Amino acid sequence: MALKESADHMVSSRMHLVMLLVLLTALGSVYGAIGQIKDTVGQDPFLFLRLFTTARDPLPSFVAFLGFLLPLIGIALGFDAINGEYNRRTMSRILSQPIYRDALLAGKFLGGLLVIGICLLTLWLLVTGMGILTMGLPPSTEEVLRGLAFLLASLFYAGVWLAVSMLFSTLFRAPATSALAALTLWLVLTLFWGMIAPLVASAIAPVDPYNPMTMVHQAAIGQDIARISPATLYQEIIQALLNPQTRTFGLVFLSQLQGALMGAPLPFGQSALLIWPELCGLIAAMIVIYTIAYVSFQRQEIRA
């Protein structure tokens, strides 16, 4: 089922249009980043990582484009995964074969993940090849490891939105309704959640002007609320992987700076430990949302 779904996605015009959009924006941002790097950057041990994070007006960075477009890819692949079968009246025909319901749902989900993984790997290799040709330097082992970890985190981030779109495809019979619901949730968690989190934190933990620790407590609660959004978790992962100087997220205390060399990059192992909670959060969100979709689909009645 997974191979069949991935093959159907790879030849669909919808996937071609989405990947053309991603490819054009990615190439534009990387081309601008290469020009900016050549103009402003001298000796840098992580020159290839700057291909992903450097922006040049009017184009944002490659990771900014990717963080914006990955949810759209996941939603485009899954918003009609289940209700589309109902509308085409093919659900009962598929399940009349020796195919279980859980195999059908898992095959659609894994097929979408496989397509996203292939597209991300191809895009990463293309960006790396452009960097080698234009700058004349190969990436170091540290940069390759960080790039592969970045690919893995991007795959899980897209998987969260693929699971969300499949959940709405299971709950709603109209594909337009499921797509609109998924896009609404994406807009709320991506654009507006950063404004909602401080308001909720101020209501939960108001600041006492005579106790400075209440400000720290409110900031910590606001950060925890902001991490409900997958976009926040993904941005923190990107920050730690593609900016090796990152040592912590949120507030920085003097005790965390003891013995640290300011500006010295962290090794890949320490950066991996830093992003491990955020990465586990993305994986857990993907599994939980898929499980809800699985339970909902198992309880539905299939009629011819």
Backbone as CSV, one residue per row, in Angstrom:
resi,resn,N_x,N_y,N_z,CA_x,CA_y,CA_z,C_x,C_y,C_z
1,MET,0.822,-1.199,0.000,0.000,0.000,0.000,0.865,1.261,0.000
2,ALA,1.923,1.236,0.813,2.787,2.419,0.887,3.459,2.692,-0.459
3,LEU,3.950,1.644,-1.111,4.602,1.832,-2.404,3.609,2.300,-3.463
4,LYS,2.390,1.762,-3.422,1.376,2.192,-4.385,1.009,3.653,-4.173
5,GLU,0.815,4.046,-2.909,0.468,5.435,-2.629,1.591,6.385,-3.027
6,SER,2.826,6.001,-2.715,3.947,6.860,-3.086,4.070,6.974,-4.603
7,ALA,3.828,5.885,-5.325,3.873,5.950,-6.789,2.775,6.853,-7.337
8,ASP,1.573,6.768,-6.737,0.481,7.644,-7.175,0.808,9.109,-6.909
9,HIS,1.422,9.387,-5.767,1.787,10.772,-5.454,2.861,11.292,-6.417
10,MET,3.818,10.448,-6.746,4.931,10.903,-7.569,4.492,11.277,-8.986
11,VAL,3.406,10.683,-9.482,2.952,10.971,-10.845,1.773,11.938,-10.866
12,SER,1.326,12.389,-9.705,0.169,13.281,-9.667,0.593,14.702,-10.012
13,SER,-0.289,15.423,-10.680,-0.009,16.809,-11.041,0.042,17.703,-9.815
14,ARG,-0.719,17.356,-8.783,-0.702,18.138,-7.537,0.697,18.148,-6.932
15,MET,1.327,16.973,-6.858,2.660,16.888,-6.288,3.675,17.613,-7.153
16,HIS,3.524,17.539,-8.458,4.444,18.226,-9.356,4.373,19.739,-9.162
17,LEU,3.175,20.279,-9.011,3.035,21.722,-8.822,3.622,22.169,-7.485
18,VAL,3.362,21.385,-6.439,3.881,21.751,-5.122,5.402,21.700,-5.106
19,MET,5.984,20.646,-5.662,7.434,20.527,-5.657,8.088,21.551,-6.581
20,LEU,7.398,21.946,-7.655,7.933,23.013,-8.500,8.006,24.318,-7.723
21,LEU,6.976,24.588,-6.910,6.983,25.782,-6.075,8.126,25.731,-5.062
22,VAL,8.298,24.584,-4.409,9.371,24.427,-3.423,10.733,24.562,-4.086
23,LEU,10.891,23.957,-5.245,12.179,23.986,-5.933,12.549,25.403,-6.357
24,LEU,11.600,26.140,-6.910,11.892,27.499,-7.362,12.244,28.409,-6.193
25,THR,11.479,28.328,-5.108,11.769,29.180,-3.954,13.084,28.788,-3.290
26,ALA,13.360,27.478,-3.222,14.609,27.031,-2.602,15.819,27.473,-3.416
27,LEU,15.757,27.307,-4.728,16.879,27.716,-5.570,17.091,29.227,-5.512
28,GLY,15.991,29.989,-5.453,16.132,31.432,-5.349,16.779,31.860,-4.050
29,SER,16.344,31.256,-2.943,16.919,31.624,-1.646,18.377,31.192,-1.538
30,VAL,18.714,29.997,-2.049,20.103,29.529,-1.988,20.997,30.381,-2.882
31,TYR,20.508,30.770,-4.041,21.297,31.630,-4.924,21.592,32.974,-4.262
32,GLY,20.579,33.539,-3.586,20.828,34.772,-2.858,21.773,34.572,-1.695
33,ALA,21.663,33.435,-1.016,22.560,33.161,0.108,24.004,33.014,-0.354
34,ILE,24.212,32.378,-1.510,25.576,32.209,-2.019,26.210,33.568,-2.304
35,GLY,25.438,34.468,-2.905,25.967,35.797,-3.156,26.286,36.554,-1.883
36,GLN,25.419,36.401,-0.874,25.657,37.070,0.402,26.889,36.496,1.100
37,ILE,27.074,35.182,1.032,28.229,34.550,1.674,29.527,35.008,1.013
38,LYS,29.527,35.071,-0.290,30.734,35.503,-0.998,31.096,36.949,-0.667
39,ASP,30.086,37.769,-0.384,30.345,39.188,-0.125,30.780,39.472,1.306
40,THR,30.273,38.686,2.277,30.449,39.082,3.675,31.203,38.082,4.519
41,VAL,31.336,36.857,4.099,31.896,35.823,4.968,33.297,35.459,4.511
42,GLY,34.226,35.465,5.447,35.575,35.035,5.152,35.774,33.596,5.571
43,GLN,36.692,33.384,6.498,36.947,32.043,7.000,35.843,31.650,7.978
44,ASP,35.174,30.561,7.684,34.078,30.087,8.527,34.117,28.568,8.524
45,PRO,34.200,27.923,9.689,34.252,26.457,9.704,32.940,25.802,9.301
46,PHE,31.837,26.560,9.297,30.528,26.008,8.936,29.940,26.817,7.783
47,LEU,30.717,26.902,6.711,30.296,27.720,5.584,29.069,27.137,4.892
48,PHE,28.989,25.805,4.803,27.861,25.187,4.121,26.555,25.371,4.890
49,LEU,26.625,25.426,6.192,25.410,25.634,6.970,24.801,27.007,6.704
50,ARG,25.642,27.961,6.324,25.125,29.292,6.019,24.294,29.312,4.742
51,LEU,24.444,28.302,3.891,23.579,28.205,2.717,22.116,28.076,3.110
52,PHE,21.859,27.431,4.252,20.486,27.199,4.681,19.926,28.355,5.500
53,THR,20.778,29.123,6.143,20.293,30.124,7.097,20.485,31.567,6.648
54,THR,21.315,31.809,5.646,21.584,33.179,5.222,20.463,33.684,4.319
55,ALA,19.982,34.889,4.600,18.939,35.528,3.797,19.521,36.734,3.083
56,ARG,18.935,37.039,1.953,19.343,38.221,1.194,18.087,38.887,0.651
57,ASP,17.893,40.137,1.018,16.690,40.863,0.604,16.550,40.843,-0.924
58,PRO,15.309,40.602,-1.408,14.051,40.471,-0.665,13.680,39.034,-0.304
59,LEU,14.588,38.070,-0.521,14.285,36.664,-0.284,14.675,36.264,1.132
60,PRO,13.817,35.504,1.815,14.219,34.953,3.115,15.165,33.780,2.933
61,SER,15.571,33.177,4.044,16.523,32.068,3.986,15.844,30.786,3.513
62,PHE,16.665,29.806,3.196,16.158,28.512,2.737,15.305,27.833,3.812
63,VAL,15.749,27.872,5.068,14.993,27.213,6.126,13.681,27.944,6.397
64,ALA,13.639,29.261,6.186,12.386,29.994,6.351,11.373,29.563,5.301
65,PHE,11.828,29.416,4.060,10.946,28.914,3.011,10.487,27.494,3.325
66,LEU,11.414,26.659,3.762,11.079,25.261,4.008,10.104,25.130,5.175
67,GLY,10.312,25.905,6.246,9.383,25.858,7.368,7.996,26.312,6.996
68,PHE,7.884,27.175,5.996,6.575,27.645,5.542,5.906,26.658,4.580
69,LEU,6.706,25.990,3.732,6.134,25.159,2.680,5.956,23.695,3.069
70,LEU,6.732,23.199,4.030,6.584,21.791,4.417,5.186,21.450,4.913
71,PRO,4.556,22.290,5.776,3.167,21.975,6.149,2.228,21.933,4.956
72,LEU,2.441,22.800,3.962,1.580,22.783,2.784,1.741,21.486,1.998
73,ILE,2.973,20.960,1.948,3.183,19.684,1.260,2.453,18.561,1.993
74,GLY,2.597,18.530,3.330,1.906,17.499,4.102,0.398,17.584,3.963
75,ILE,-0.138,18.795,3.989,-1.585,18.959,3.842,-2.035,18.575,2.437
76,ALA,-1.246,18.944,1.421,-1.621,18.620,0.045,-1.638,17.116,-0.206
77,LEU,-0.781,16.366,0.481,-0.721,14.920,0.266,-1.789,14.155,1.023
78,GLY,-2.352,14.744,2.085,-3.242,13.950,2.939,-4.648,14.452,3.112
79,PHE,-5.009,15.614,2.564,-6.333,16.160,2.884,-7.475,15.354,2.265
80,ASP,-7.207,14.566,1.219,-8.254,13.723,0.625,-7.860,12.247,0.631
81,ALA,-6.998,11.863,1.567,-6.520,10.476,1.580,-7.637,9.488,1.871
82,ILE,-8.539,9.828,2.803,-9.622,8.913,3.195,-10.944,9.317,2.558
83,ASN,-11.322,10.595,2.720,-12.619,10.984,2.171,-12.632,10.945,0.649
84,GLY,-11.457,11.047,0.018,-11.414,10.896,-1.434,-11.833,9.505,-1.878
85,GLU,-11.473,8.490,-1.089,-11.910,7.121,-1.410,-13.420,6.981,-1.253
86,TYR,-13.984,7.620,-0.245,-15.442,7.590,-0.086,-16.134,8.285,-1.250
87,ASN,-15.640,9.448,-1.630,-16.288,10.205,-2.704,-16.183,9.504,-4.050
88,ARG,-15.105,8.787,-4.270,-14.962,8.018,-5.517,-15.630,6.656,-5.433
89,ARG,-16.186,6.350,-4.274,-16.875,5.067,-4.023,-15.946,3.878,-4.261
90,THR,-14.700,4.042,-3.857,-13.728,2.956,-4.004,-13.307,2.354,-2.657
91,MET,-13.790,2.936,-1.540,-13.379,2.432,-0.237,-13.837,0.998,-0.025
92,SER,-15.107,0.725,-0.340,-15.617,-0.631,-0.127,-14.933,-1.630,-1.059
93,ARG,-14.557,-1.197,-2.255,-13.867,-2.101,-3.178,-12.474,-2.436,-2.660
94,ILE,-11.793,-1.436,-2.110,-10.442,-1.689,-1.588,-10.499,-2.638,-0.404
95,LEU,-11.430,-2.382,0.531,-11.493,-3.198,1.732,-12.141,-4.554,1.495
96,SER,-12.773,-4.748,0.320,-13.279,-6.088,-0.010,-12.140,-7.032,-0.385
97,GLN,-10.971,-6.453,-0.707,-9.776,-7.256,-0.958,-9.159,-7.662,0.389
98,PRO,-8.213,-8.591,0.376,-7.554,-8.969,1.656,-6.634,-7.861,2.176
99,ILE,-7.238,-6.690,2.446,-6.513,-5.536,2.967,-7.233,-5.065,4.221
100,TYR,-6.519,-4.979,5.322,-7.110,-4.518,6.568,-7.175,-2.993,6.591
101,ARG,-8.073,-2.495,7.448,-8.219,-1.043,7.562,-6.930,-0.383,8.037
102,ASP,-6.295,-0.991,9.040,-5.068,-0.383,9.553,-3.963,-0.389,8.506
103,ALA,-3.942,-1.424,7.647,-2.942,-1.460,6.572,-3.213,-0.357,5.548
104,LEU,-4.493,-0.083,5.280,-4.840,0.982,4.338,-4.397,2.343,4.864
105,LEU,-4.721,2.631,6.114,-4.363,3.930,6.685,-2.848,4.071,6.835
106,ALA,-2.194,3.012,7.313,-0.741,3.066,7.469,-0.044,3.191,6.120
107,GLY,-0.573,2.516,5.104,0.023,2.607,3.776,-0.073,4.008,3.202
108,LYS,-1.200,4.660,3.395,-1.347,6.035,2.914,-0.412,6.972,3.661
109,PHE,-0.280,6.777,4.962,0.593,7.656,5.741,2.061,7.425,5.392
110,LEU,2.490,6.171,5.356,3.888,5.873,5.047,4.224,6.228,3.598
111,GLY,3.258,6.084,2.695,3.497,6.481,1.310,3.738,7.974,1.186
112,GLY,2.946,8.778,1.924,3.177,10.217,1.924,4.516,10.576,2.531
113,LEU,4.884,9.924,3.639,6.187,10.187,4.255,7.333,9.812,3.323
114,LEU,7.175,8.721,2.599,8.229,8.291,1.675,8.439,9.320,0.570
115,VAL,7.352,9.857,0.047,7.460,10.869,-1.004,8.121,12.137,-0.463
116,ILE,7.713,12.565,0.731,8.313,13.757,1.330,9.801,13.531,1.597
117,GLY,10.153,12.344,2.092,11.554,12.044,2.349,12.395,12.071,1.081
118,ILE,11.875,11.517,-0.018,12.613,11.531,-1.284,12.795,12.963,-1.780
119,CYS,11.744,13.767,-1.674,11.840,15.156,-2.133,12.823,15.959,-1.286
120,LEU,12.809,15.747,0.037,13.738,16.472,0.903,15.179,16.069,0.635
121,LEU,15.421,14.780,0.461,16.779,14.320,0.179,17.277,14.871,-1.154
122,THR,16.410,14.861,-2.164,16.802,15.409,-3.466,17.107,16.898,-3.365
123,LEU,16.282,17.611,-2.613,16.491,19.052,-2.460,17.780,19.343,-1.708
124,TRP,18.063,18.572,-0.666,19.295,18.769,0.102,20.533,18.478,-0.748
125,LEU,20.488,17.412,-1.536,21.613,17.100,-2.418,21.794,18.181,-3.477
126,LEU,20.696,18.733,-3.963,20.788,19.799,-4.954,21.419,21.056,-4.361
127,VAL,21.005,21.414,-3.155,21.577,22.592,-2.501,23.060,22.372,-2.214
128,THR,23.408,21.183,-1.724,24.817,20.883,-1.451,25.653,20.917,-2.725
129,GLY,25.105,20.368,-3.813,25.825,20.414,-5.078,26.028,21.834,-5.580
130,MET,25.010,22.667,-5.422,25.164,24.074,-5.813,26.252,24.754,-4.984
131,GLY,26.305,24.429,-3.700,27.327,25.020,-2.846,28.725,24.589,-3.237
132,ILE,28.888,23.308,-3.586,30.211,22.815,-3.989,30.649,23.460,-5.299
133,LEU,29.720,23.588,-6.248,30.081,24.148,-7.551,30.403,25.636,-7.465
134,THR,29.665,26.363,-6.658,29.850,27.817,-6.621,30.963,28.245,-5.674
135,MET,31.132,27.539,-4.547,32.155,27.930,-3.576,33.441,27.123,-3.705
136,GLY,33.376,25.980,-4.375,34.572,25.188,-4.600,35.082,24.467,-3.378
137,LEU,34.230,24.286,-2.346,34.640,23.606,-1.116,33.640,22.508,-0.783
138,PRO,34.127,21.332,-0.392,33.204,20.279,0.025,32.774,20.486,1.475
139,PRO,31.600,19.993,1.853,31.185,20.110,3.262,31.996,19.186,4.155
140,SER,32.194,19.611,5.395,32.916,18.787,6.359,32.005,17.700,6.915
141,THR,32.592,16.762,7.640,31.802,15.690,8.243,30.781,16.246,9.226
142,GLU,31.180,17.252,10.008,30.263,17.889,10.963,29.074,18.503,10.233
143,GLU,29.317,19.154,9.105,28.233,19.784,8.358,27.317,18.738,7.732
144,VAL,27.876,17.634,7.269,27.049,16.564,6.697,26.136,15.975,7.774
145,LEU,26.681,15.732,8.964,25.870,15.178,10.052,24.753,16.141,10.450
146,ARG,25.076,17.410,10.547,24.053,18.396,10.893,23.004,18.513,9.777
147,GLY,23.449,18.405,8.521,22.497,18.452,7.419,21.558,17.254,7.411
148,LEU,22.081,16.069,7.698,21.230,14.879,7.750,20.250,14.947,8.922
149,ALA,20.714,15.452,10.068,19.808,15.635,11.195,18.725,16.664,10.871
150,PHE,19.092,17.704,10.149,18.121,18.697,9.703,17.085,18.067,8.774
151,LEU,17.521,17.171,7.879,16.596,16.456,7.008,15.629,15.596,7.814
152,LEU,16.139,14.889,8.814,15.303,14.034,9.638,14.257,14.847,10.390
153,ALA,14.677,15.980,10.971,13.719,16.835,11.684,12.673,17.401,10.727
154,SER,13.094,17.766,9.513,12.136,18.289,8.526,11.131,17.219,8.132
155,LEU,11.584,15.969,8.031,10.668,14.878,7.690,9.622,14.681,8.780
156,PHE,10.036,14.720,10.043,9.072,14.559,11.130,8.122,15.752,11.215
157,TYR,8.640,16.940,10.929,7.784,18.128,10.944,6.713,18.036,9.860
158,ALA,7.112,17.629,8.656,6.123,17.421,7.597,5.181,16.270,7.945
159,GLY,5.700,15.249,8.649,4.854,14.137,9.047,3.755,14.535,10.016
160,VAL,4.036,15.516,10.873,2.994,16.013,11.781,1.823,16.575,10.983
161,TRP,2.117,17.390,9.972,1.037,18.004,9.193,0.403,17.006,8.246
162,LEU,1.132,16.006,7.818,0.509,14.932,7.048,-0.491,14.174,7.912
163,ALA,-0.120,13.893,9.164,-1.051,13.219,10.076,-2.266,14.097,10.376
164,VAL,-2.051,15.409,10.519,-3.169,16.326,10.764,-4.140,16.311,9.583
165,SER,-3.612,16.390,8.371,-4.483,16.397,7.196,-5.230,15.068,7.043
166,MET,-4.578,13.945,7.372,-5.260,12.657,7.305,-6.312,12.532,8.389
167,LEU,-6.070,13.132,9.553,-7.082,13.131,10.600,-8.340,13.870,10.147
168,PHE,-8.169,15.052,9.579,-9.329,15.799,9.096,-9.971,15.110,7.899
169,SER,-9.167,14.419,7.094,-9.733,13.644,5.991,-10.585,12.495,6.490
170,THR,-10.259,11.982,7.680,-11.062,10.923,8.286,-12.331,11.475,8.934
171,LEU,-12.243,12.655,9.530,-13.375,13.227,10.256,-14.400,13.861,9.322
172,PHE,-13.965,14.449,8.215,-14.869,15.154,7.304,-14.957,14.397,5.989
173,ARG,-16.165,14.330,5.432,-16.356,13.629,4.168,-16.030,14.496,2.954
174,ALA,-16.046,15.820,3.099,-15.749,16.703,1.973,-14.267,17.050,1.972
175,PRO,-13.541,16.800,0.883,-12.117,17.154,0.839,-11.854,18.643,1.043
176,ALA,-12.748,19.496,0.533,-12.550,20.931,0.712,-12.625,21.320,2.182
177,THR,-13.525,20.684,2.933,-13.642,20.974,4.364,-12.416,20.518,5.123
178,SER,-11.909,19.329,4.820,-10.718,18.833,5.514,-9.497,19.685,5.183
179,ALA,-9.370,20.120,3.937,-8.248,20.984,3.572,-8.340,22.329,4.278
180,LEU,-9.553,22.898,4.347,-9.726,24.189,5.019,-9.448,24.068,6.513
181,ALA,-9.869,22.979,7.132,-9.617,22.785,8.566,-8.122,22.644,8.838
182,ALA,-7.418,21.888,7.999,-5.975,21.727,8.185,-5.237,23.044,7.976
183,LEU,-5.630,23.812,6.974,-4.990,25.103,6.730,-5.270,26.090,7.859
184,THR,-6.481,26.042,8.408,-6.811,26.924,9.531,-5.951,26.604,10.747
185,LEU,-5.819,25.326,11.060,-4.983,24.935,12.193,-3.526,25.321,11.950
186,TRP,-3.060,25.168,10.726,-1.683,25.561,10.400,-1.469,27.056,10.585
187,LEU,-2.406,27.861,10.135,-2.280,29.311,10.286,-2.284,29.723,11.756
188,VAL,-3.158,29.083,12.549,-3.235,29.427,13.969,-1.935,29.069,14.680
189,LEU,-1.430,27.864,14.450,-0.235,27.414,15.165,1.049,28.033,14.635
190,THR,1.040,28.508,13.396,2.256,29.067,12.813,2.323,30.586,12.940
191,LEU,1.228,31.262,12.639,1.253,32.724,12.596,0.780,33.375,13.893
192,PHE,-0.238,32.804,14.522,-0.873,33.474,15.653,-0.484,32.899,17.016
193,TRP,0.094,31.709,17.040,0.391,31.091,18.330,1.467,31.855,19.100
194,GLY,2.387,32.461,18.368,3.406,33.263,19.043,2.840,34.474,19.754
195,MET,1.683,34.975,19.316,1.015,36.076,19.997,0.089,35.588,21.106
196,ILE,-0.446,34.387,20.933,-1.375,33.846,21.930,-0.626,33.369,23.170
197,ALA,0.548,32.750,22.992,1.281,32.163,24.117,1.616,33.183,25.205
198,PRO,2.146,34.390,24.901,2.417,35.351,25.991,1.162,35.802,26.724
199,LEU,0.035,35.917,25.997,-1.211,36.325,26.657,-1.689,35.259,27.636
200,VAL,-1.597,33.999,27.217,-2.006,32.909,28.111,-1.071,32.820,29.308
201,ALA,0.238,33.002,29.065,1.203,32.942,30.161,0.978,34.067,31.156
202,SER,0.654,35.268,30.688,0.394,36.381,31.607,-0.864,36.159,32.421
203,ALA,-1.837,35.441,31.861,-3.049,35.139,32.623,-2.806,34.038,33.656
204,ILE,-1.956,33.063,33.309,-1.684,31.963,34.234,-0.743,32.406,35.347
205,ALA,0.304,33.131,34.993,1.324,33.538,35.971,1.552,35.045,35.856
206,PRO,0.728,35.871,36.497,0.938,37.331,36.424,2.235,37.740,37.116
207,VAL,2.791,38.838,36.652,4.069,39.319,37.161,3.843,40.172,38.405
208,ASP,4.620,39.861,39.438,4.643,40.678,40.652,5.802,41.666,40.539
209,PRO,5.554,42.971,40.516,6.662,43.930,40.336,7.686,43.891,41.464
210,TYR,7.329,43.304,42.602,8.259,43.235,43.730,8.998,41.892,43.798
211,ASN,8.727,41.016,42.853,9.374,39.706,42.832,9.864,39.429,41.417
212,PRO,11.146,39.646,41.127,11.646,39.450,39.752,11.521,38.006,39.255
213,MET,11.477,37.040,40.173,11.385,35.650,39.742,10.060,35.341,39.067
214,THR,9.027,36.160,39.330,7.747,35.934,38.650,7.871,36.203,37.156
215,MET,8.755,37.116,36.779,8.982,37.355,35.357,9.635,36.145,34.696
216,VAL,10.578,35.538,35.412,11.218,34.327,34.888,10.212,33.192,34.782
217,HIS,9.356,33.068,35.789,8.337,32.011,35.775,7.361,32.221,34.620
218,GLN,6.955,33.457,34.397,6.031,33.736,33.293,6.667,33.453,31.943
219,ALA,7.950,33.824,31.791,8.641,33.556,30.530,8.775,32.052,30.279
220,ALA,9.048,31.288,31.341,9.167,29.830,31.177,7.826,29.209,30.783
221,ILE,6.737,29.673,31.397,5.415,29.157,31.045,5.062,29.537,29.609
222,GLY,5.378,30.786,29.219,5.116,31.199,27.852,5.879,30.372,26.838
223,GLN,7.117,30.023,27.167,7.901,29.190,26.267,7.313,27.784,26.166
224,ASP,6.853,27.237,27.284,6.232,25.908,27.251,4.943,25.920,26.433
225,ILE,4.145,26.974,26.573,2.913,27.071,25.791,3.228,27.232,24.308
226,ALA,4.252,28.017,23.992,4.635,28.200,22.592,5.081,26.894,21.957
227,ARG,5.661,25.999,22.758,6.138,24.724,22.219,5.008,23.753,21.912
228,ILE,3.772,24.114,22.203,2.652,23.296,21.741,2.603,23.299,20.215
229,SER,3.030,24.398,19.615,3.049,24.506,18.162,4.214,23.721,17.587
230,PRO,3.987,22.864,16.603,5.114,22.174,15.949,6.088,23.136,15.284
231,ALA,5.598,24.297,14.847,6.489,25.262,14.205,7.550,25.770,15.174
232,THR,7.169,25.969,16.448,8.139,26.417,17.448,9.204,25.355,17.689
233,LEU,8.782,24.104,17.803,9.746,23.021,17.995,10.696,22.908,16.801
234,TYR,10.146,23.056,15.621,10.979,22.950,14.415,11.965,24.100,14.330
235,GLN,11.549,25.300,14.678,12.461,26.437,14.640,13.596,26.286,15.655
236,GLU,13.299,25.743,16.821,14.353,25.532,17.810,15.342,24.469,17.337
237,ILE,14.837,23.426,16.691,15.729,22.388,16.154,16.647,22.977,15.084
238,ILE,16.079,23.777,14.197,16.878,24.417,13.152,17.939,25.326,13.765
239,GLN,17.542,26.075,14.768,18.487,27.000,15.404,19.673,26.266,16.004
240,ALA,19.429,25.132,16.653,20.517,24.398,17.290,21.380,23.652,16.275
241,LEU,20.773,23.111,15.219,21.534,22.318,14.258,22.322,23.180,13.282
242,LEU,21.712,24.225,12.778,22.347,25.032,11.736,23.102,26.225,12.279
243,ASN,23.005,26.489,13.566,23.803,27.523,14.225,24.525,26.864,15.398
244,PRO,25.710,26.318,15.177,26.387,25.541,16.226,26.718,26.335,17.485
245,GLN,26.675,27.663,17.438,26.948,28.466,18.626,25.791,28.453,19.625
246,THR,24.630,27.931,19.222,23.471,27.888,20.117,23.715,26.888,21.233
247,ARG,23.557,27.360,22.473,23.791,26.508,23.637,22.531,26.233,24.441
248,THR,21.527,27.056,24.313,20.309,26.863,25.067,19.190,27.624,24.373
249,PHE,17.950,27.338,24.754,16.779,28.037,24.241,16.165,28.870,25.362
250,GLY,15.602,29.992,25.000,14.926,30.803,26.004,15.893,31.640,26.809
251,LEU,15.591,31.780,28.108,16.395,32.607,28.987,17.770,31.980,29.243
252,VAL,18.782,32.818,29.324,20.152,32.370,29.576,20.596,32.941,30.920
253,PHE,21.032,32.052,31.823,21.490,32.460,33.140,23.020,32.371,33.201
254,LEU,23.588,33.095,34.170,25.036,33.103,34.311,25.584,31.716,34.628
255,SER,24.801,30.913,35.354,25.269,29.568,35.695,25.452,28.705,34.450
256,GLN,24.686,29.012,33.364,24.815,28.240,32.138,26.032,28.657,31.324
257,LEU,26.622,29.814,31.645,27.761,30.316,30.895,29.088,30.035,31.571
258,GLN,29.054,29.433,32.747,30.299,29.152,33.457,31.120,28.107,32.704
259,GLY,32.366,28.446,32.441,33.256,27.526,31.737,33.064,27.470,30.243
260,ALA,32.145,28.288,29.693,31.873,28.266,28.256,32.674,29.349,27.555
261,LEU,33.171,29.036,26.366,33.862,30.009,25.528,32.833,30.680,24.632
262,MET,32.655,31.969,24.793,31.641,32.694,24.049,31.951,32.632,22.548
263,GLY,30.937,32.220,21.772,31.092,32.121,20.322,31.670,30.812,19.846
264,ALA,32.137,29.951,20.768,32.701,28.663,20.360,31.559,27.717,19.983
265,PRO,31.661,27.021,18.846,30.580,26.126,18.430,30.532,24.850,19.270
266,LEU,29.337,24.323,19.417,29.157,23.047,20.093,29.424,21.907,19.121
267,PRO,29.962,20.791,19.582,30.061,19.621,18.699,28.671,19.072,18.387
268,PHE,28.624,18.255,17.346,27.323,17.749,16.890,26.613,16.950,17.980
269,GLY,27.352,16.169,18.761,26.727,15.374,19.814,26.014,16.229,20.849
270,GLN,26.621,17.357,21.229,25.986,18.241,22.205,24.769,18.937,21.606
271,SER,24.843,19.310,20.341,23.673,19.907,19.690,22.534,18.892,19.572
272,ALA,22.894,17.623,19.328,21.867,16.587,19.254,21.180,16.396,20.601
273,LEU,21.962,16.447,21.684,21.348,16.365,23.015,20.458,17.572,23.294
274,LEU,20.829,18.726,22.778,20.044,19.938,23.002,18.689,19.860,22.310
275,ILE,18.636,19.293,21.102,17.376,19.249,20.359,16.575,17.982,20.631
276,TRP,17.109,17.069,21.428,16.422,15.788,21.631,15.001,15.960,22.177
277,PRO,14.731,16.816,23.175,13.339,16.984,23.629,12.415,17.520,22.539
278,GLU,12.893,18.480,21.747,12.060,19.036,20.677,11.782,17.987,19.608
279,LEU,12.800,17.190,19.258,12.606,16.148,18.252,11.635,15.088,18.747
280,CYS,11.762,14.708,20.022,10.811,13.753,20.601,9.396,14.334,20.614
281,GLY,9.286,15.657,20.825,7.973,16.289,20.796,7.331,16.195,19.426
282,LEU,8.105,16.414,18.356,7.562,16.277,17.004,7.130,14.841,16.720
283,ILE,7.961,13.887,17.108,7.623,12.477,16.870,6.379,12.087,17.656
284,ALA,6.299,12.522,18.915,5.135,12.197,19.737,3.863,12.819,19.168
285,ALA,3.954,14.073,18.700,2.783,14.721,18.102,2.321,13.966,16.860
286,MET,3.261,13.535,16.042,2.905,12.788,14.838,2.222,11.468,15.185
287,ILE,2.752,10.764,16.178,2.177,9.471,16.558,0.796,9.647,17.181
288,VAL,0.637,10.644,18.050,-0.648,10.857,18.716,-1.727,11.231,17.698
289,ILE,-1.406,12.143,16.786,-2.402,12.560,15.791,-2.757,11.396,14.869
290,TYR,-1.759,10.622,14.473,-2.055,9.452,13.639,-2.917,8.439,14.395
291,THR,-2.667,8.270,15.679,-3.463,7.326,16.475,-4.917,7.769,16.551
292,ILE,-5.152,9.076,16.717,-6.535,9.582,16.735,-7.217,9.312,15.397
293,ALA,-6.489,9.552,14.294,-7.050,9.258,12.976,-7.323,7.764,12.809
294,TYR,-6.429,6.935,13.349,-6.598,5.479,13.267,-7.852,5.025,14.008
295,VAL,-8.057,5.526,15.224,-9.232,5.142,16.014,-10.503,5.611,15.322
296,SER,-10.491,6.830,14.799,-11.668,7.351,14.108,-11.990,6.528,12.867
297,PHE,-10.985,6.148,12.117,-11.211,5.366,10.903,-11.696,3.959,11.220
298,GLN,-11.199,3.377,12.292,-11.623,2.026,12.664,-13.090,1.986,13.081
299,ARG,-13.614,3.097,13.594,-14.999,3.129,14.055,-15.995,3.516,12.968
300,GLN,-15.488,3.884,11.811,-16.406,4.295,10.757,-17.015,3.087,10.083
301,GLU,-18.242,3.292,9.595,-18.948,2.222,8.880,-18.661,2.368,7.390
302,ILE,-18.278,1.264,6.771,-17.974,1.242,5.341,-19.174,0.659,4.604
303,ARG,-19.753,1.457,3.721,-20.880,0.994,2.922,-20.539,1.044,1.448
304,ALA,-21.134,0.133,0.730,-20.904,0.078,-0.715,-21.660,1.195,-1.425
